[in-house]
Short mmCIF file of C-alpha atoms in Angstrom, two decimals:
data_model
loop_
_atom_site.label_atom_id
_atom_site.label_comp_id
_atom_site.label_asym_id
_atom_site.label_seq_id
_atom_site.Cartn_x
_atom_site.Cartn_y
_atom_site.Cartn_z
CA UNK A 1 -0.12 -0.10 0.08
CA UNK A 2 1.33 3.30 -1.00
CA UNK A 3 2.19 5.92 1.89
CA UNK A 4 -0.69 8.04 2.72
CA UNK A 5 -0.33 11.60 4.03
CA UNK A 6 0.83 11.90 7.26
CA UNK A 7 2.32 8.66 7.73
CA UNK A 8 5.85 9.71 7.73
CA UNK A 9 5.71 11.24 11.28
CA UNK A 10 4.42 8.25 12.57
CA UNK A 11 7.12 6.07 11.13
CA UNK A 12 9.64 8.51 12.54
CA UNK A 13 8.02 7.94 16.01
CA UNK A 14 8.47 4.01 15.72
CA UNK A 15 11.84 4.50 14.23
CA UNK A 16 13.00 6.82 17.37
CA UNK A 17 11.22 4.04 19.85
CA UNK A 18 13.17 1.21 18.03
CA UNK A 19 16.59 2.99 18.72
CA UNK A 20 15.70 3.80 22.21
CA UNK A 21 14.88 0.17 22.84
CA UNK A 22 18.32 -0.61 21.29
CA UNK A 23 20.01 1.78 23.88
CA UNK A 24 18.08 0.34 26.63
CA UNK A 25 19.69 -3.40 25.69
CA UNK A 26 23.00 -1.65 25.85
CA UNK A 27 21.91 -0.29 29.17
CA UNK A 28 21.00 -3.82 30.26
CA UNK A 29 24.10 -5.14 28.99
CA UNK A 30 26.36 -2.76 31.07
CA UNK A 31 24.21 -2.85 34.24
CA UNK A 32 22.87 -6.50 33.89
CA UNK A 33 23.17 -9.35 36.34
CA UNK A 34 23.89 -12.77 36.08
CA UNK A 35 21.19 -13.39 33.58
CA UNK A 36 22.93 -11.14 30.90
CA UNK A 37 26.57 -12.94 32.00
CA UNK A 38 25.51 -15.97 31.66
CA UNK A 39 24.25 -15.24 27.92
CA UNK A 40 26.84 -12.76 27.27
CA UNK A 41 28.11 -13.82 23.69
CA UNK A 42 24.60 -14.16 22.46
CA UNK A 43 23.57 -10.90 24.01
CA UNK A 44 26.26 -8.83 22.37
CA UNK A 45 25.41 -10.56 18.86
CA UNK A 46 21.70 -9.72 19.29
CA UNK A 47 22.44 -6.26 20.18
CA UNK A 48 24.58 -5.80 17.34
CA UNK A 49 22.64 -7.34 14.63
CA UNK A 50 19.47 -5.33 16.37
CA UNK A 51 21.44 -2.11 16.33
CA UNK A 52 22.30 -2.32 12.75
CA UNK A 53 18.75 -3.30 11.68
CA UNK A 54 17.32 -0.41 13.87
CA UNK A 55 20.16 2.02 12.05
CA UNK A 56 19.09 0.86 8.54
CA UNK A 57 15.44 1.32 9.17
CA UNK A 58 16.14 4.82 10.65
CA UNK A 59 17.72 5.74 7.42
CA UNK A 60 14.65 4.69 5.47
CA UNK A 61 11.55 5.59 7.77
CA UNK A 62 9.39 5.06 5.08
CA UNK A 63 9.75 1.73 4.95
CA UNK A 64 7.45 1.19 8.20
CA UNK A 65 4.28 2.13 6.06
CA UNK A 66 5.58 1.78 2.37
CA UNK A 67 3.99 -1.78 1.52
CA UNK A 68 2.27 -4.51 3.60
CA UNK A 69 5.14 -7.39 2.82
CA UNK A 70 7.76 -4.69 4.32
CA UNK A 71 5.36 -4.15 7.28
CA UNK A 72 5.14 -7.44 8.27
CA UNK A 73 8.93 -8.04 7.68
CA UNK A 74 9.59 -5.08 10.06
CA UNK A 75 7.02 -6.40 12.50
CA UNK A 76 8.52 -9.81 12.74
CA UNK A 77 11.73 -8.87 13.19
CA UNK A 78 10.98 -6.39 16.15
CA UNK A 79 9.19 -9.42 17.58
CA UNK A 80 12.33 -11.93 17.23
CA UNK A 81 15.04 -9.49 18.65
CA UNK A 82 12.09 -8.55 21.59
CA UNK A 83 12.02 -12.06 22.23
CA UNK A 84 15.55 -12.78 22.06
CA UNK A 85 16.53 -9.83 24.37
CA UNK A 86 13.68 -11.22 27.11
CA UNK A 87 14.90 -14.83 26.66
CA UNK A 88 18.65 -13.66 27.49
CA UNK A 89 17.81 -11.28 30.21
CA UNK A 90 15.58 -13.15 32.63
CA UNK A 91 12.54 -14.42 30.85
CA UNK A 92 9.80 -14.25 33.30
CA UNK A 93 11.61 -11.41 35.30
CA UNK A 94 13.31 -9.46 32.28
CA UNK A 95 12.20 -5.82 32.08
CA UNK A 96 12.55 -6.12 28.39
CA UNK A 97 8.71 -7.86 27.98
CA UNK A 98 7.68 -4.07 27.92
CA UNK A 99 8.86 -3.90 24.78
CA UNK A 100 6.29 -6.38 23.47
CA UNK A 101 3.70 -3.57 24.04
CA UNK A 102 5.70 -1.20 21.80
CA UNK A 103 6.10 -4.17 18.98
CA UNK A 104 2.21 -4.42 19.18
CA UNK A 105 1.50 -1.06 18.94
CA UNK A 106 3.56 -0.35 16.02
CA UNK A 107 1.88 -3.22 14.34
CA UNK A 108 -1.51 -1.62 15.20
CA UNK A 109 -0.35 1.53 13.03
CA UNK A 110 1.16 -0.47 10.02
CA UNK A 111 -1.45 -3.43 9.67
CA UNK A 112 -5.31 -3.97 10.24
CA UNK A 113 -7.10 -4.83 13.09
CA UNK A 114 -7.21 -8.75 12.41
CA UNK A 115 -3.67 -9.18 11.36
CA UNK A 116 -2.58 -7.15 14.58
CA UNK A 117 -4.66 -9.34 16.71
CA UNK A 118 -3.23 -12.24 15.49
CA UNK A 119 0.20 -10.95 16.01
CA UNK A 120 -0.58 -9.88 19.56
CA UNK A 121 -1.74 -13.59 20.26
CA UNK A 122 1.15 -14.88 18.55
CA UNK A 123 3.55 -12.91 20.46
CA UNK A 124 1.43 -13.90 23.91
CA UNK A 125 1.88 -17.60 23.08
CA UNK A 126 5.48 -17.24 22.27
CA UNK A 127 6.34 -15.18 25.46
CA UNK A 128 4.29 -17.72 27.31
CA UNK A 129 6.59 -20.63 25.74
CA UNK A 130 9.72 -18.49 26.85
CA UNK A 131 8.86 -17.97 30.32
CA UNK A 132 8.34 -21.59 30.67
CA UNK A 133 11.12 -23.25 28.97
CA UNK A 134 13.97 -20.60 29.42
CA UNK A 135 15.84 -20.88 32.72
CA UNK A 136 12.70 -22.64 34.69
CA UNK A 137 14.72 -22.37 37.77
CA UNK A 138 13.98 -18.59 38.29
CA UNK A 139 10.25 -18.73 39.24
CA UNK A 140 7.64 -21.37 39.85
CA UNK A 141 5.55 -23.01 36.91
CA UNK A 142 2.49 -21.23 38.46
CA UNK A 143 3.96 -17.88 38.22
CA UNK A 144 5.48 -18.63 34.88
CA UNK A 145 1.69 -19.69 33.64
CA UNK A 146 0.16 -16.52 35.49
CA UNK A 147 2.80 -14.23 34.19
CA UNK A 148 2.73 -15.54 30.52
CA UNK A 149 -1.36 -15.39 30.22
CA UNK A 150 -1.28 -12.09 31.68
CA UNK A 151 1.11 -10.64 29.26
CA UNK A 152 -0.84 -12.33 26.46
CA UNK A 153 -4.23 -10.79 27.49
CA UNK A 154 -2.68 -7.39 27.99
CA UNK A 155 -1.16 -8.02 24.41
CA UNK A 156 -4.52 -8.70 23.03
CA UNK A 157 -6.06 -5.73 24.74
CA UNK A 158 -3.02 -3.42 23.42
CA UNK A 159 -3.52 -4.56 19.96
CA UNK A 160 -7.22 -4.21 19.97
CA UNK A 161 -7.04 -0.69 21.56
CA UNK A 162 -4.01 0.47 19.21
CA UNK A 163 -5.68 -0.66 15.92
CA UNK A 164 -9.11 0.92 16.71
CA UNK A 165 -7.27 4.32 17.66
CA UNK A 166 -5.14 3.82 14.61
CA UNK A 167 -8.26 3.09 12.32
CA UNK A 168 -10.01 6.23 14.20
CA UNK A 169 -7.01 8.56 13.27
CA UNK A 170 -7.16 7.10 9.44
CA UNK A 171 -10.60 7.90 9.12
CA UNK A 172 -10.51 11.29 10.87
CA UNK A 173 -7.59 12.18 8.56
CA UNK A 174 -9.07 10.77 5.04
CA UNK A 175 -12.23 12.94 6.44
CA UNK A 176 -10.40 15.99 6.82
CA UNK A 177 -8.80 15.40 3.34
CA UNK A 178 -12.16 14.99 1.78
CA UNK A 179 -13.36 18.09 3.54
CA UNK A 180 -10.45 20.34 2.14
CA UNK A 181 -10.89 18.55 -1.30
CA UNK A 182 -14.72 19.49 -0.99
CA UNK A 183 -13.88 22.97 0.12
CA UNK A 184 -11.27 23.35 -2.48
CA UNK A 185 -13.83 21.98 -5.48
CA UNK A 186 -16.71 24.43 -3.71
CA UNK A 187 -14.51 27.32 -4.09
CA UNK A 188 -13.32 26.56 -7.54
CA UNK A 189 -17.07 26.26 -8.58
CA UNK A 190 -17.73 29.20 -7.05
CA UNK A 191 -14.75 30.95 -8.68
CA UNK A 192 -16.04 29.62 -12.18
CA UNK A 193 -19.48 30.79 -11.48
CA UNK A 194 -18.54 34.20 -10.71
CA UNK A 195 -16.33 34.14 -14.02
CA UNK A 196 -19.11 32.71 -15.95
CA UNK A 197 -21.33 35.46 -14.66
CA UNK A 198 -18.97 38.45 -15.27
CA UNK A 199 -18.10 37.02 -19.11
CA UNK A 200 -22.18 37.02 -19.32
CA UNK A 201 -22.33 40.43 -18.01
CA UNK A 202 -19.58 41.61 -20.36
CA UNK A 203 -21.27 39.80 -23.23
CA UNK A 204 -24.61 41.07 -22.67
CA UNK A 205 -22.99 44.79 -22.35
CA UNK A 206 -21.16 44.29 -25.58
CA UNK A 207 -24.45 43.35 -27.27
CA UNK A 208 -26.17 46.11 -25.75
CA UNK A 209 -23.56 48.63 -26.98
CA UNK A 210 -23.26 47.24 -30.48
CA UNK A 211 -27.18 47.09 -30.67
CA UNK A 212 -27.03 51.03 -29.66
CA UNK A 213 -24.36 51.72 -32.37
CA UNK A 214 -26.19 49.81 -34.98
CA UNK A 215 -29.64 51.56 -34.26
CA UNK A 216 -27.94 54.96 -34.30
CA UNK A 217 -26.57 54.21 -38.07
CA UNK A 218 -29.72 52.98 -39.28
CA UNK A 219 -31.91 55.92 -37.83
CA UNK A 220 -29.99 58.47 -39.65
CA UNK A 221 -30.14 57.27 -43.01
CA UNK A 222 -33.90 56.17 -42.36
CA UNK A 223 -34.67 59.55 -41.37
CA UNK A 224 -33.19 61.16 -44.17
CA UNK A 225 -35.19 58.62 -46.65
CA UNK A 226 -38.43 59.77 -44.75
CA UNK A 227 -37.92 63.23 -45.34
CA UNK A 228 -36.86 63.01 -48.91
CA UNK A 229 -39.76 60.81 -49.79
CA UNK A 230 -42.20 63.40 -48.33
CA UNK A 231 -40.51 66.15 -50.38
CA UNK A 232 -40.74 64.13 -53.28
CA UNK A 233 -44.13 63.36 -52.73
CA UNK A 234 -45.28 66.85 -53.04
CA UNK A 235 -46.26 68.36 -56.35
CA UNK A 236 -44.50 71.40 -57.41
CA UNK A 237 -42.70 71.92 -53.98
CA UNK A 238 -39.46 70.87 -55.66
CA UNK A 239 -37.37 71.73 -58.92
CA UNK A 240 -36.18 69.47 -61.33
CA UNK A 241 -32.67 70.02 -59.83
CA UNK A 242 -33.99 69.32 -56.32
CA UNK A 243 -35.58 65.98 -57.52
CA UNK A 244 -32.40 65.31 -59.18
CA UNK A 245 -30.74 65.67 -55.72
CA UNK A 246 -33.28 63.85 -53.83
CA UNK A 247 -33.29 60.61 -55.92
CA UNK A 248 -29.43 60.52 -55.67
CA UNK A 249 -29.65 60.71 -52.24
CA UNK A 250 -32.02 58.12 -51.86
CA UNK A 251 -29.61 55.90 -53.75
CA UNK A 252 -26.81 56.85 -51.58
CA UNK A 253 -28.77 55.90 -48.52
CA UNK A 254 -30.10 52.77 -49.87
CA UNK A 255 -26.39 51.80 -50.72
CA UNK A 256 -25.95 52.94 -47.21
CA UNK A 257 -28.42 50.42 -45.74
CA UNK A 258 -27.65 47.93 -48.01
CA UNK A 259 -24.05 47.74 -46.85
CA UNK A 260 -24.95 47.97 -43.14
CA UNK A 261 -27.19 44.81 -43.66
CA UNK A 262 -24.23 43.03 -45.20
CA UNK A 263 -22.29 43.73 -42.42
CA UNK A 264 -24.84 42.78 -39.66
CA UNK A 265 -25.24 39.56 -41.75
CA UNK A 266 -21.37 39.07 -41.53
CA UNK A 267 -21.79 39.77 -37.61
CA UNK A 268 -24.41 36.94 -37.27
CA UNK A 269 -22.18 34.38 -39.23
CA UNK A 270 -19.29 35.26 -37.11
CA UNK A 271 -21.18 33.77 -34.10
CA UNK A 272 -20.66 30.55 -35.74
CA UNK A 273 -17.87 28.59 -35.00
CA UNK A 274 -16.66 28.20 -38.54
CA UNK A 275 -17.54 31.90 -39.60
CA UNK A 276 -19.36 30.47 -42.80
CA UNK A 277 -19.98 27.29 -44.45
CA UNK A 278 -18.08 27.28 -47.50
CA UNK A 279 -15.40 24.77 -48.59
CA UNK A 280 -11.93 25.66 -50.23
CA UNK A 281 -11.79 25.06 -53.96
CA UNK A 282 -9.45 26.36 -56.76
CA UNK A 283 -10.23 30.16 -57.90
CA UNK A 284 -8.80 32.81 -60.27
CA UNK A 285 -7.32 35.46 -57.74
CA UNK A 286 -7.81 38.36 -60.67
CA UNK A 287 -11.20 37.29 -60.92
CA UNK A 288 -12.23 37.46 -57.23
CA UNK A 289 -10.52 40.92 -56.76
CA UNK A 290 -12.36 42.46 -59.78
CA UNK A 291 -15.71 41.27 -58.37
CA UNK A 292 -14.96 42.31 -54.76
CA UNK A 293 -13.88 45.74 -56.24
CA UNK A 294 -17.00 46.10 -57.95
CA UNK A 295 -19.10 45.23 -55.08
CA UNK A 296 -16.37 48.16 -53.13
CA UNK A 297 -17.37 50.67 -56.20
CA UNK A 298 -13.83 50.52 -57.17
CA UNK A 299 -13.14 50.27 -60.65
CA UNK A 300 -10.08 50.12 -63.00
CA UNK A 301 -7.86 52.66 -63.80
CA UNK A 302 -8.22 53.45 -59.91
CA UNK A 303 -7.87 49.76 -59.35
CA UNK A 304 -4.60 48.48 -59.98
CA UNK A 305 -3.08 44.92 -59.56
CA UNK A 306 0.32 43.53 -59.69
CA UNK A 307 0.38 39.57 -60.17
CA UNK A 308 -0.08 37.28 -62.75
CA UNK A 309 -3.46 36.90 -63.98
CA UNK A 310 -3.60 33.32 -64.28
CA UNK A 311 -2.51 33.16 -60.35
CA UNK A 312 -5.21 30.47 -59.07
CA UNK A 313 -5.25 29.85 -55.08
CA UNK A 314 -7.44 27.32 -53.27
CA UNK A 315 -9.58 29.03 -50.61
CA UNK A 316 -13.15 29.59 -49.55
CA UNK A 317 -14.34 32.14 -52.18
CA UNK A 318 -17.12 33.33 -50.13
CA UNK A 319 -15.49 34.37 -47.19
CA UNK A 320 -12.36 35.42 -48.95
CA UNK A 321 -14.70 37.75 -51.00
CA UNK A 322 -15.88 39.48 -48.19
CA UNK A 323 -12.31 40.20 -46.95
CA UNK A 324 -11.58 41.74 -50.34
CA UNK A 325 -14.64 43.58 -50.64
CA UNK A 326 -14.08 44.94 -46.90
CA UNK A 327 -10.33 45.77 -47.36
CA UNK A 328 -11.20 47.31 -51.11
CA UNK A 329 -13.94 49.31 -49.71
CA UNK A 330 -12.05 50.67 -46.69
CA UNK A 331 -9.37 51.70 -49.21
CA UNK A 332 -11.47 53.34 -51.68
CA UNK A 333 -13.27 55.53 -48.81
CA UNK A 334 -9.79 56.55 -47.30
CA UNK A 335 -7.95 56.71 -50.52
CA UNK A 336 -8.69 60.32 -51.33
CA UNK A 337 -9.47 59.29 -54.78
CA UNK A 338 -5.82 57.86 -55.75
CA UNK A 339 -5.24 54.54 -57.14
CA UNK A 340 -5.21 51.18 -55.04
CA UNK A 341 -2.73 48.70 -55.75
CA UNK A 342 -3.36 45.14 -54.86
CA UNK A 343 -0.19 43.01 -54.63
CA UNK A 344 -0.34 39.37 -54.09
CA UNK A 345 2.29 36.15 -54.18
CA UNK A 346 2.03 32.65 -53.17
CA UNK A 347 4.89 30.64 -51.46
CA UNK A 348 5.29 27.88 -49.14
CA UNK A 349 1.29 27.30 -49.71
CA UNK A 350 0.40 30.59 -48.37
CA UNK A 351 -0.85 33.52 -50.01
CA UNK A 352 0.13 36.69 -49.15
CA UNK A 353 -2.24 39.82 -50.20
CA UNK A 354 -1.57 43.39 -49.94
CA UNK A 355 -3.99 46.32 -50.39
CA UNK A 356 -2.32 49.63 -50.62
CA UNK A 357 -4.05 52.98 -50.81
CA UNK A 358 -2.43 56.61 -50.94
CA UNK A 359 -4.55 58.21 -48.24
CA UNK A 360 -3.39 59.87 -45.12
CA UNK A 361 -2.55 56.66 -43.38
CA UNK A 362 -3.23 56.08 -39.75
CA UNK A 363 -1.31 56.99 -36.75
CA UNK A 364 1.27 54.54 -35.33
CA UNK A 365 -0.39 54.05 -32.35
CA UNK A 366 -3.68 53.44 -33.80
CA UNK A 367 -2.67 50.48 -36.04
CA UNK A 368 -3.24 47.84 -34.01
CA UNK A 369 -6.69 49.10 -32.87
CA UNK A 370 -8.05 49.14 -36.30
CA UNK A 371 -9.44 45.55 -36.29
CA UNK A 372 -11.10 46.49 -32.88
CA UNK A 373 -15.16 45.95 -33.01
CA UNK A 374 -16.98 49.44 -33.63
CA UNK A 375 -13.66 51.19 -34.48
CA UNK A 376 -13.71 53.54 -37.01
CA UNK A 377 -10.72 54.46 -39.44
CA UNK A 378 -11.74 57.69 -40.37
CA UNK A 379 -14.64 60.38 -40.06
CA UNK A 380 -16.90 58.25 -42.75
CA UNK A 381 -17.55 55.19 -40.39
CA UNK A 382 -19.66 53.42 -43.11
CA UNK A 383 -20.74 50.11 -41.73
CA UNK A 384 -20.45 51.12 -37.87
CA UNK A 385 -16.81 50.54 -37.85
CA UNK A 386 -17.25 46.68 -38.28
CA UNK A 387 -15.46 46.19 -41.74
CA UNK A 388 -11.94 45.49 -40.28
CA UNK A 389 -13.00 43.58 -37.50
CA UNK A 390 -15.18 41.52 -39.99
CA UNK A 391 -11.97 40.97 -41.85
CA UNK A 392 -10.02 39.79 -38.91
CA UNK A 393 -12.70 37.35 -38.01
CA UNK A 394 -12.75 35.90 -41.39
CA UNK A 395 -9.14 35.66 -41.94
CA UNK A 396 -8.57 33.91 -38.54
CA UNK A 397 -11.29 31.25 -39.49
CA UNK A 398 -9.65 30.62 -42.55
CA UNK A 399 -6.36 29.78 -40.70
CA UNK A 400 -4.55 33.19 -41.44
CA UNK A 401 -3.35 36.61 -39.89
CA UNK A 402 -3.90 40.14 -41.24
CA UNK A 403 -1.96 43.15 -40.19
CA UNK A 404 -1.66 46.93 -40.91
CA UNK A 405 1.31 49.18 -41.70
CA UNK A 406 1.69 52.71 -42.94
CA UNK A 407 2.84 53.16 -46.53
CA UNK A 408 5.89 54.98 -47.32
CA UNK A 409 4.95 58.16 -49.03
CA UNK A 410 1.56 58.31 -47.44
CA UNK A 411 -1.29 55.49 -47.41
CA UNK A 412 -1.94 52.51 -45.39
CA UNK A 413 -0.86 48.74 -46.18
CA UNK A 414 -3.47 46.15 -45.26
CA UNK A 415 -1.62 42.80 -45.49
CA UNK A 416 -3.49 39.22 -45.30
CA UNK A 417 -1.70 35.91 -45.21
CA UNK A 418 -3.70 32.76 -45.46
CA UNK A 419 -3.45 29.16 -46.41
CA UNK A 420 -3.81 28.64 -50.24
CA UNK A 421 -3.36 25.15 -51.05
#
């Protein structure tokens, strides 16, 4: 059986007791009477072997409680040395008989109740045999019988009491350990519950903030559309030029609303683990860039690409097109009417694509914040500051990364790297 917590101090106590017994044998050797002198050679040999045995066990106290065979072996050795000492120091009159109590007590700590009682009975019978047949001239047969029977009963009671107390201590220790484990589990559960509550509150607050922003973004174009619709409905109230301007504003507001609906659709999709359900397939990069640029309102010659027209990559076209659309739309909006460049190359099975504009760029301290939710890159917020956040979410779902840096000479470089095979 493996060592249990708290057993090592008990083992050290037993080692200390064994060393004390060895020292008491030395004292008996020094002060002993005729009994010790009669068996002096055997006493010296027994003392030397017992002292060496005690020293070895003292150097390895874990042996006391490490395994059941080791416990039995140590118990048998203790009993053997004790009985030899009793036999050589007076048998029925030997003071070493008290050591048997310590042997039974140690066995009660090492062994279960049944084996402990069997050992106590065996030691009692062995002691009775020693006092009956060793140096029988010292005391009468009746006294020897009474002495042997009395110590046999005393050892049985010692074994019963010691084993019962040992089991009680073990149960209390196990109960204490179980209570500490339960307390730790309850503490961990409470911490987890508080953490979950905090994350739920943060999620709820984030949703509330996002909803407020989106409602605000929708309210402006809707209010303008209502006002334009009332003005256009009034006959004679508007000049042809005003009607043309009104129609143009209605188209712009409708496009604005359409863009925001696309963004909200992407946000809803982002709540799914895979951020979409498309499967990778080979696509021609030039065609994908042109389709995305068209959706972003960007046309050649303002759009310029710098890669092989036949370049083909394997990716999810639906999700990657959304990435390109948002990046090109952002470049077109902040590029101040200057050309937008798209560069791409494939190396080591990964596509590295860059969208470069010639706008005013972004402060270096704000580059890392561009992909934050509801973060606008400029005064024209477009789709409530969600575009670049959506780009990062999709790129991460594709197994890639996105980064931004200022372009030498002015402007911004958005770089996307994703698996391409």
